[in-house]
GROMACS .gro file of C-alpha atoms in nm:
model
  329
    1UNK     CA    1  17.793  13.804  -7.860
    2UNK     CA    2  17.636  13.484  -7.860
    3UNK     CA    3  17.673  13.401  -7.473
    4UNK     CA    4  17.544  13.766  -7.436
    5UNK     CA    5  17.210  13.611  -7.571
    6UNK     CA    6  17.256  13.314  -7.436
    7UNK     CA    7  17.252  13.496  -7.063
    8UNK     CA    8  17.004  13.718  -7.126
    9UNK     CA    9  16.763  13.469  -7.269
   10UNK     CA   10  16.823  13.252  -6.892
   11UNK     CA   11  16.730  13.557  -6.714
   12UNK     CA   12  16.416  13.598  -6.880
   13UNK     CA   13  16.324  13.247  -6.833
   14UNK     CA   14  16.372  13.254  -6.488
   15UNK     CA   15  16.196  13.600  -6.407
   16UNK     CA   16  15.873  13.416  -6.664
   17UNK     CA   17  15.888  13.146  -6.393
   18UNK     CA   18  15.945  13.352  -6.077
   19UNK     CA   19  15.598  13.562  -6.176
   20UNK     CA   20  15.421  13.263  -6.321
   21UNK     CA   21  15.441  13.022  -6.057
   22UNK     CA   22  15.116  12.946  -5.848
   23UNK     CA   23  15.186  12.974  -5.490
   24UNK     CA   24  15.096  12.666  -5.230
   25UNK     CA   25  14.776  12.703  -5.080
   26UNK     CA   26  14.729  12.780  -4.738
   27UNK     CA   27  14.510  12.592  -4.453
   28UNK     CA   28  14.326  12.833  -4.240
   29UNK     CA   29  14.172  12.636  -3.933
   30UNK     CA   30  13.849  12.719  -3.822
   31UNK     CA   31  13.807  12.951  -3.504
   32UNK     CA   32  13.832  12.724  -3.181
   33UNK     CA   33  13.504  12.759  -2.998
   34UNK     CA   34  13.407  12.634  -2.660
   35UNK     CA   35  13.080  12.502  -2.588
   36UNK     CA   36  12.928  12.584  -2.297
   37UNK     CA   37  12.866  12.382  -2.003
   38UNK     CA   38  12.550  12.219  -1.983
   39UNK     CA   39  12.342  12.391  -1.675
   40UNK     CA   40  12.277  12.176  -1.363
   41UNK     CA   41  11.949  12.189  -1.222
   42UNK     CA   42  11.940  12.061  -0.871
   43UNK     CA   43  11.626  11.979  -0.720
   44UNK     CA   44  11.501  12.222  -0.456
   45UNK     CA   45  11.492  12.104  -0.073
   46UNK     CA   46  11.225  11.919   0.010
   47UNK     CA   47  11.223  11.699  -0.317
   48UNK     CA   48  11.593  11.633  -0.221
   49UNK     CA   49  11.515  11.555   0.139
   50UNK     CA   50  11.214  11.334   0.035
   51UNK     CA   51  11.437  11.147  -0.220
   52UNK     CA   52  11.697  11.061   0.012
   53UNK     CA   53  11.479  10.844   0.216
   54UNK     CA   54  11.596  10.922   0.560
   55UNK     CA   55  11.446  11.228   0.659
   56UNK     CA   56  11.072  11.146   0.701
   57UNK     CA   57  11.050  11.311   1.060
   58UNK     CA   58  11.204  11.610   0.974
   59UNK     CA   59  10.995  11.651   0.659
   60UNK     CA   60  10.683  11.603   0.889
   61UNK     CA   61  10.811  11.853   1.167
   62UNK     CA   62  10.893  12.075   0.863
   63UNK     CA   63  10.554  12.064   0.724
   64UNK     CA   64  10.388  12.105   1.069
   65UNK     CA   65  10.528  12.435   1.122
   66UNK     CA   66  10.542  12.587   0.744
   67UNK     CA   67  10.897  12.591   0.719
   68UNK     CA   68  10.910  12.351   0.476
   69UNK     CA   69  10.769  12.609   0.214
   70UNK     CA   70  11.009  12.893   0.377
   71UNK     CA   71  11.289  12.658   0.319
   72UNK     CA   72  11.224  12.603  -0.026
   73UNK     CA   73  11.143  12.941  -0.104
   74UNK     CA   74  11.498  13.109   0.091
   75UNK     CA   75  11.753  13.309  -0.126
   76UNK     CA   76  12.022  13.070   0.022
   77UNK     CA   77  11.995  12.798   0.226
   78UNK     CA   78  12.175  12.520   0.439
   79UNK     CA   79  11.987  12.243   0.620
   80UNK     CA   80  12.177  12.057   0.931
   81UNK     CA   81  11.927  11.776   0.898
   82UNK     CA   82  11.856  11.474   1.154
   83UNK     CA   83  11.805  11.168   0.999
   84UNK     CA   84  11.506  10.934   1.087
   85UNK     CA   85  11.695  10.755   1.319
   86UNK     CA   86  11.862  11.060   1.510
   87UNK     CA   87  11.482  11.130   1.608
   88UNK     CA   88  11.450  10.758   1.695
   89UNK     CA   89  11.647  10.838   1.942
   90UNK     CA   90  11.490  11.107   2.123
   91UNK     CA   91  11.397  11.051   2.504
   92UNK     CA   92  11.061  10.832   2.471
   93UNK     CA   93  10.795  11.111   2.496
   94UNK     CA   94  11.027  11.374   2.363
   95UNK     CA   95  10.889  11.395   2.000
   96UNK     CA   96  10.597  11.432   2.096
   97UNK     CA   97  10.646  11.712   2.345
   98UNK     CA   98  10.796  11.895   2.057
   99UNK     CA   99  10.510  11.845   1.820
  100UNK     CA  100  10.293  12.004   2.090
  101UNK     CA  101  10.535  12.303   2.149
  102UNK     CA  102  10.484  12.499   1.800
  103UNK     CA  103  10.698  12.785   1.904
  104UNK     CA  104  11.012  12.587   2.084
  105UNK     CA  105  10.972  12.332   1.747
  106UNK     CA  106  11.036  12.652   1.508
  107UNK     CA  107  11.290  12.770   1.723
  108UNK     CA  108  11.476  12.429   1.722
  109UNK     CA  109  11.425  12.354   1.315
  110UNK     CA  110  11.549  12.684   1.232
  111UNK     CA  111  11.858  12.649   1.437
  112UNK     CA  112  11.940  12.365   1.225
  113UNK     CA  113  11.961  12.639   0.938
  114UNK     CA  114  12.201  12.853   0.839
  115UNK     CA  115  12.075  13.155   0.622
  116UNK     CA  116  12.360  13.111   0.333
  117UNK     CA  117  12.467  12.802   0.074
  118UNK     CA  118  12.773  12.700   0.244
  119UNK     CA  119  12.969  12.379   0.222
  120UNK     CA  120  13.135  12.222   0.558
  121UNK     CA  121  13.489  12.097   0.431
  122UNK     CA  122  13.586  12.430   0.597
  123UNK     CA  123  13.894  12.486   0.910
  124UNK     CA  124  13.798  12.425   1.245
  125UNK     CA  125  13.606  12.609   1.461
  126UNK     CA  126  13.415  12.781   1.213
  127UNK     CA  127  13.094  12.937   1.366
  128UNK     CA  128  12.773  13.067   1.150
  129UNK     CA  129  12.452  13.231   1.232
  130UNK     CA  130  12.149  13.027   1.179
  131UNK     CA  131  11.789  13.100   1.149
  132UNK     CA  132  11.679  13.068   1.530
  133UNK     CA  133  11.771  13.492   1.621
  134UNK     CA  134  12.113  13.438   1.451
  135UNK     CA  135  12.228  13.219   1.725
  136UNK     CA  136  12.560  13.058   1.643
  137UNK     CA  137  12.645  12.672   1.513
  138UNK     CA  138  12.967  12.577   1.558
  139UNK     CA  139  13.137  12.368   1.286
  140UNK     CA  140  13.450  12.170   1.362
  141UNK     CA  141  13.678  11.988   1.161
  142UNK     CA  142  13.857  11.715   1.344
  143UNK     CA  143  14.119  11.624   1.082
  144UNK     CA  144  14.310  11.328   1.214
  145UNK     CA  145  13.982  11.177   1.274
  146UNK     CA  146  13.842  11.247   0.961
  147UNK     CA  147  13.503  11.411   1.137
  148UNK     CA  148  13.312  11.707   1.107
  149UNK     CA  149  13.076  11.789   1.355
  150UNK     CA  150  12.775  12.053   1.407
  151UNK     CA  151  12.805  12.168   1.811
  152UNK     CA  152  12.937  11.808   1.869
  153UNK     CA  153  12.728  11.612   1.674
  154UNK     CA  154  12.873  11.397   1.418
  155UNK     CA  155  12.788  11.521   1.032
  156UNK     CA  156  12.749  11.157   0.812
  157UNK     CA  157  12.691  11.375   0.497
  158UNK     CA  158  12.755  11.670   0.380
  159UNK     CA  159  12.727  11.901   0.123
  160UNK     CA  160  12.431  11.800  -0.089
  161UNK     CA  161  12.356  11.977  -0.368
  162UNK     CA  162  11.952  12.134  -0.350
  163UNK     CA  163  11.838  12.428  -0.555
  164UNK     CA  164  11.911  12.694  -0.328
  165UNK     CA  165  12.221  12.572  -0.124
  166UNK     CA  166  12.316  12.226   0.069
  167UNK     CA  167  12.185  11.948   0.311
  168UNK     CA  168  12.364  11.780   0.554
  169UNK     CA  169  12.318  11.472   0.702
  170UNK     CA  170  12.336  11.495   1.120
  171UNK     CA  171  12.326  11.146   1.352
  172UNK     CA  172  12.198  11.330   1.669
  173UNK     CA  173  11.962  11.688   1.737
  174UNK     CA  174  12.179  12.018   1.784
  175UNK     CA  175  12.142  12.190   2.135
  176UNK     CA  176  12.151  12.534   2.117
  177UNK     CA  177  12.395  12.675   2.345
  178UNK     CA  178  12.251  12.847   2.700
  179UNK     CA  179  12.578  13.149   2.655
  180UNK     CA  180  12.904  13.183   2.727
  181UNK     CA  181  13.109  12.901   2.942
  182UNK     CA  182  13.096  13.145   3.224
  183UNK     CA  183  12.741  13.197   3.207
  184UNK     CA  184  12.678  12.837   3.238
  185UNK     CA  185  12.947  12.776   3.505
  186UNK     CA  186  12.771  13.058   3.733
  187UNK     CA  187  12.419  12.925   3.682
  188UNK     CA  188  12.499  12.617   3.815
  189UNK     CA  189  12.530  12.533   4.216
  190UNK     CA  190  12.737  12.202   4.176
  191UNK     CA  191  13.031  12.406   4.017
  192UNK     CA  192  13.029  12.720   4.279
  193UNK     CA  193  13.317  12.665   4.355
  194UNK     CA  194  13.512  12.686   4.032
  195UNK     CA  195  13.295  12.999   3.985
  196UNK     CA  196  13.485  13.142   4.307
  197UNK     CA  197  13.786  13.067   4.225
  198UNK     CA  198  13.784  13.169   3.837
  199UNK     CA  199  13.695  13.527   3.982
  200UNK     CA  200  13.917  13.535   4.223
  201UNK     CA  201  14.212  13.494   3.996
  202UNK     CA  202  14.018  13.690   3.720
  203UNK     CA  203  14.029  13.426   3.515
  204UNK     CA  204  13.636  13.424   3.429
  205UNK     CA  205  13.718  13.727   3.204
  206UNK     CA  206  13.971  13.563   3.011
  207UNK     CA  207  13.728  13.256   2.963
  208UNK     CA  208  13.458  13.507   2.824
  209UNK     CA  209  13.724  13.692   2.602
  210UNK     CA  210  13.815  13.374   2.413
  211UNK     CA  211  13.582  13.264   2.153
  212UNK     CA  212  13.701  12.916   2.059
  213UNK     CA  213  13.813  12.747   2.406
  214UNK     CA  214  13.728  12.425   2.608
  215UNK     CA  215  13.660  12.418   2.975
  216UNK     CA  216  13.705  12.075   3.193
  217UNK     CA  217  13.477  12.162   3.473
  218UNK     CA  218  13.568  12.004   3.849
  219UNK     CA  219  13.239  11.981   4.023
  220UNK     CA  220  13.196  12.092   4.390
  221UNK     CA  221  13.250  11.729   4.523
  222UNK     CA  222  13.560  11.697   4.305
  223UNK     CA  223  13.730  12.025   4.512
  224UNK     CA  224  13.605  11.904   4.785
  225UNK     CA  225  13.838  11.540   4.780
  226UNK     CA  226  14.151  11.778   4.755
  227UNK     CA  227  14.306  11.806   5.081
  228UNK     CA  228  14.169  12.085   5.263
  229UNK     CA  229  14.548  12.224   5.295
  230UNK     CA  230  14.612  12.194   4.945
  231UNK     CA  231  14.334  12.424   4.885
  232UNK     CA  232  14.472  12.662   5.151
  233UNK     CA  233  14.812  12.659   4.998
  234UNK     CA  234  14.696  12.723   4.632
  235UNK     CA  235  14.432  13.002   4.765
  236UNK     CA  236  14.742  13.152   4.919
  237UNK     CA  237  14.950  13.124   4.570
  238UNK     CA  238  14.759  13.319   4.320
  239UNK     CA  239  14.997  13.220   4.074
  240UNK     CA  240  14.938  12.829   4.154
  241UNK     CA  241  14.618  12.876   4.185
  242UNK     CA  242  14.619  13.027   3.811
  243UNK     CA  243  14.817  12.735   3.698
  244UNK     CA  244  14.570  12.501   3.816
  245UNK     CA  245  14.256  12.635   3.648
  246UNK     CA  246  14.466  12.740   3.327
  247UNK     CA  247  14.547  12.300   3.287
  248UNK     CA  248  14.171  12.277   3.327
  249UNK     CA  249  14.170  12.455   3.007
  250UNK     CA  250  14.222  12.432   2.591
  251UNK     CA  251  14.224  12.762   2.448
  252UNK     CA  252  14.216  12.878   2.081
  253UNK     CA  253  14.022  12.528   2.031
  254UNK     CA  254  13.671  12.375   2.042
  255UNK     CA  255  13.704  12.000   2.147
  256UNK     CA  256  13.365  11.803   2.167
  257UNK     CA  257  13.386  11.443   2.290
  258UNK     CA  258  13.370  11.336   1.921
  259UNK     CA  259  13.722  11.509   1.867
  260UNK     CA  260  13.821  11.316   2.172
  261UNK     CA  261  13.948  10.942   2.114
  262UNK     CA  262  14.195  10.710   2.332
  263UNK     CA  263  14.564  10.873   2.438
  264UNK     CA  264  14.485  11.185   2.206
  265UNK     CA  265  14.709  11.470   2.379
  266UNK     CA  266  14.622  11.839   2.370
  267UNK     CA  267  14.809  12.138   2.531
  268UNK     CA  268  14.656  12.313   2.827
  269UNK     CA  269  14.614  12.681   2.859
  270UNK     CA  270  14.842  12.672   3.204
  271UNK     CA  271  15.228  12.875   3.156
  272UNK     CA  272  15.372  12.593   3.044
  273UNK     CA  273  15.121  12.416   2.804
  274UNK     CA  274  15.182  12.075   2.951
  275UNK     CA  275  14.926  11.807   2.787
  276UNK     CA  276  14.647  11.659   2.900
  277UNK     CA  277  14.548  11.323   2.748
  278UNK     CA  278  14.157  11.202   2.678
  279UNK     CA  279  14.161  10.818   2.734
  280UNK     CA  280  13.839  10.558   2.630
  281UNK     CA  281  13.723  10.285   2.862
  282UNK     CA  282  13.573   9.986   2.763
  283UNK     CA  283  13.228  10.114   2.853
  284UNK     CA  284  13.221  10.423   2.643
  285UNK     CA  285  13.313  10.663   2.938
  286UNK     CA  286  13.609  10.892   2.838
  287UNK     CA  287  13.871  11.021   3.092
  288UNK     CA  288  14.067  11.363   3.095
  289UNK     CA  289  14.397  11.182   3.254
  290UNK     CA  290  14.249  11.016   3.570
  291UNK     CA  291  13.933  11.255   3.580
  292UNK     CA  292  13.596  11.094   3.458
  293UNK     CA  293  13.372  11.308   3.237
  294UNK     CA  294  13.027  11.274   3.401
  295UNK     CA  295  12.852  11.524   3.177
  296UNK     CA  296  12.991  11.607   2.786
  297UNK     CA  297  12.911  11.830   2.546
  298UNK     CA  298  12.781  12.128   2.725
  299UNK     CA  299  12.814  12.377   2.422
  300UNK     CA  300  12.873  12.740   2.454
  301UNK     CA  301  12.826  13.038   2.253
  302UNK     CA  302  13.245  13.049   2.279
  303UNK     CA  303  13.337  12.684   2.331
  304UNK     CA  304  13.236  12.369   2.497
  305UNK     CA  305  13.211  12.267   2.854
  306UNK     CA  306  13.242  11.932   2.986
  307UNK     CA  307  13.228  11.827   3.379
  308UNK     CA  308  13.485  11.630   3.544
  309UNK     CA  309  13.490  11.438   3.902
  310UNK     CA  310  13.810  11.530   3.987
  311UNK     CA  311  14.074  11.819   4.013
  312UNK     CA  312  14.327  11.809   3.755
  313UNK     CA  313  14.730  11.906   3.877
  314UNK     CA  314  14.977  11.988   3.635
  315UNK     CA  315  15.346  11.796   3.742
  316UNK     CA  316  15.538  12.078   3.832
  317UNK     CA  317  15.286  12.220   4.111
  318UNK     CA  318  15.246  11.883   4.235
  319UNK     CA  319  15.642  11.877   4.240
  320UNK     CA  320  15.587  12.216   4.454
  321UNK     CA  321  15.304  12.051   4.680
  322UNK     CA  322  15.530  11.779   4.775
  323UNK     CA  323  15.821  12.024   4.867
  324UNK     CA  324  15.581  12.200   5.107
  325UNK     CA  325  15.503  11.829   5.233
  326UNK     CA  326  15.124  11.781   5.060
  327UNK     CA  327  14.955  11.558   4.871
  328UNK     CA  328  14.652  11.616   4.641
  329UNK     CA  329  14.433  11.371   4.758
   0.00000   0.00000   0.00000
């Protein structure tokens, strides 16, 4: 009987310490809480423009006209401005004109101005509507070169910070565009005869229908060094013909002379694509294979037009030329 007791008496000293001991305490951690981010203030447009230091003209053309206080005061805003010494650079006279033209002066600052806070590290060809009768701006992003440009001019800054949206630094005055590539081909005489010849093939509508295309214009003098037969022989071959004005051509692509830097090679619109190369003299003048660009930059609503002193040929219909016994020039 005595190890009877002897159990029962461990039993109840183990159950005594099984409800008597004090269980460890517990660490509750505090709820995590994040603390909101501080709110950043930017300073509003003209405060911005007059603390950057380079923008004293445009500040004084903006004032002139009252759009300074519009600016400030817009929902959304985003200034394409011209530095100091973009203006500097105006024709001698030019400036002044402008200051004395209140109406072409508003019409030119707002097209600098696009109604909404955007920021330019965007993809090419991207066009927005600005302030001047929602006429477009065309934004392109030259990656291999590192540039963005506003309707060919080169953007130095970009995407400020202001109150109400972002300010841009530009190195030249945008142009607004006088309508589509055909509309400018047609209104001028020195390039009647690529008119003819676009609407002859029908290619002037398929110019108009693209909205992101680049045009190497041969002038009238430039058609007029091909050999009269050559002329006669592509007239007579619609499909040469086409193949012709199609290398004269970069579709689905905006290229201003800033995209456009020694033995670059882009495909033409003709059948085949074959390239055409931009090439840099020593004097600044840039070449479309052995063509000269005498004017650059032309823009567009769709595109950009640049004129050319000389007919372009892609190889294979010179290949055919020289089977019928002709030479280009």
């Amino acid at each position: 009987m005595s190890g009877y007791f002897l159990l029962v008496f461990i039993l109840g000293v183990t159950s005594s310490w099984g409800q008597t001991t004090t269980p460890a305490p517990t660490t509750q951690r505090p709820p995590h809480t994040h603390k909101p981010r501080p709110t950043v203030v930017y300073p509003d447009l003209l405060t911005t423009l007059t603390n950057e230091g380079q923008f004293n003209t445009l500040i004084d053309l903006l004032k002139l006209t009252g759009l300074d206080a519009t600016l400030n005061n817009a929902p959304e805003v985003t200034l394409l401005a011209p530095t100091d010494d973009a203006f500097a650079r105006l024709p001698a006279g030019a400036l002044d004109s402008l200051k004395n033209d209140q109406n072409t002066l508003v019409e030119l600052l707002k097209y600098h101005t696009i109604g909404d806070a955007v920021k330019l590290r965007l993809k090419n060809d991207h066009v927005f509507k600005t302030l001047n009768n929602d006429l477009p701006v065309r934004i392109n992003v030259y990656g291999l070169l590192h540039t963005v440009s506003a309707e060919g001019v080169n953007v130095t800054k970009r995407d400020i910070h202001v109150k109400n949206g972002y300010l841009n630094y530009l190195d030249g005055i945008l142009v607004t565009p006088s309508g589509n590539i055909m509309d400018i081909i047609s209104s001028r005489a020195d390039l009647s005869t690529l008119n003819t010849l676009l609407v002859n093939t029908g290619l002037d509508k398929v110019i108009r229908a693209d909205q992101n295309i680049t045009v190497f214009a041969p002038t009238n003098m430039a058609f007029s060094s091909v050999d009269p037969s050559v002329l006669n022989y592509l007239q007579g071959n619609v499909k040469a013909e086409t193949e012709v004005l199609l290398f004269h051509v970069v579709n689905r692509m905006t290229l201003y002379s800033i995209g456009m830097k020694h033995a670059l090679t882009f495909p033409s619109a003709d059948h085949h694509h074959d390239r055409i190369m931009t090439l840099e003299d020593n004097n600044g003048d840039i070449f479309v294979n052995h063509a000269k660009v005498t004017e650059k930059d032309l823009s567009a609503t769709n595109g950009v037009l640049h004129v050319i002193d000389q007919v372009l040929v892609p190889t294979k219909i010179l290949v055919n030329l020289e089977g019928q016994g002709l030479t280009v020039g």
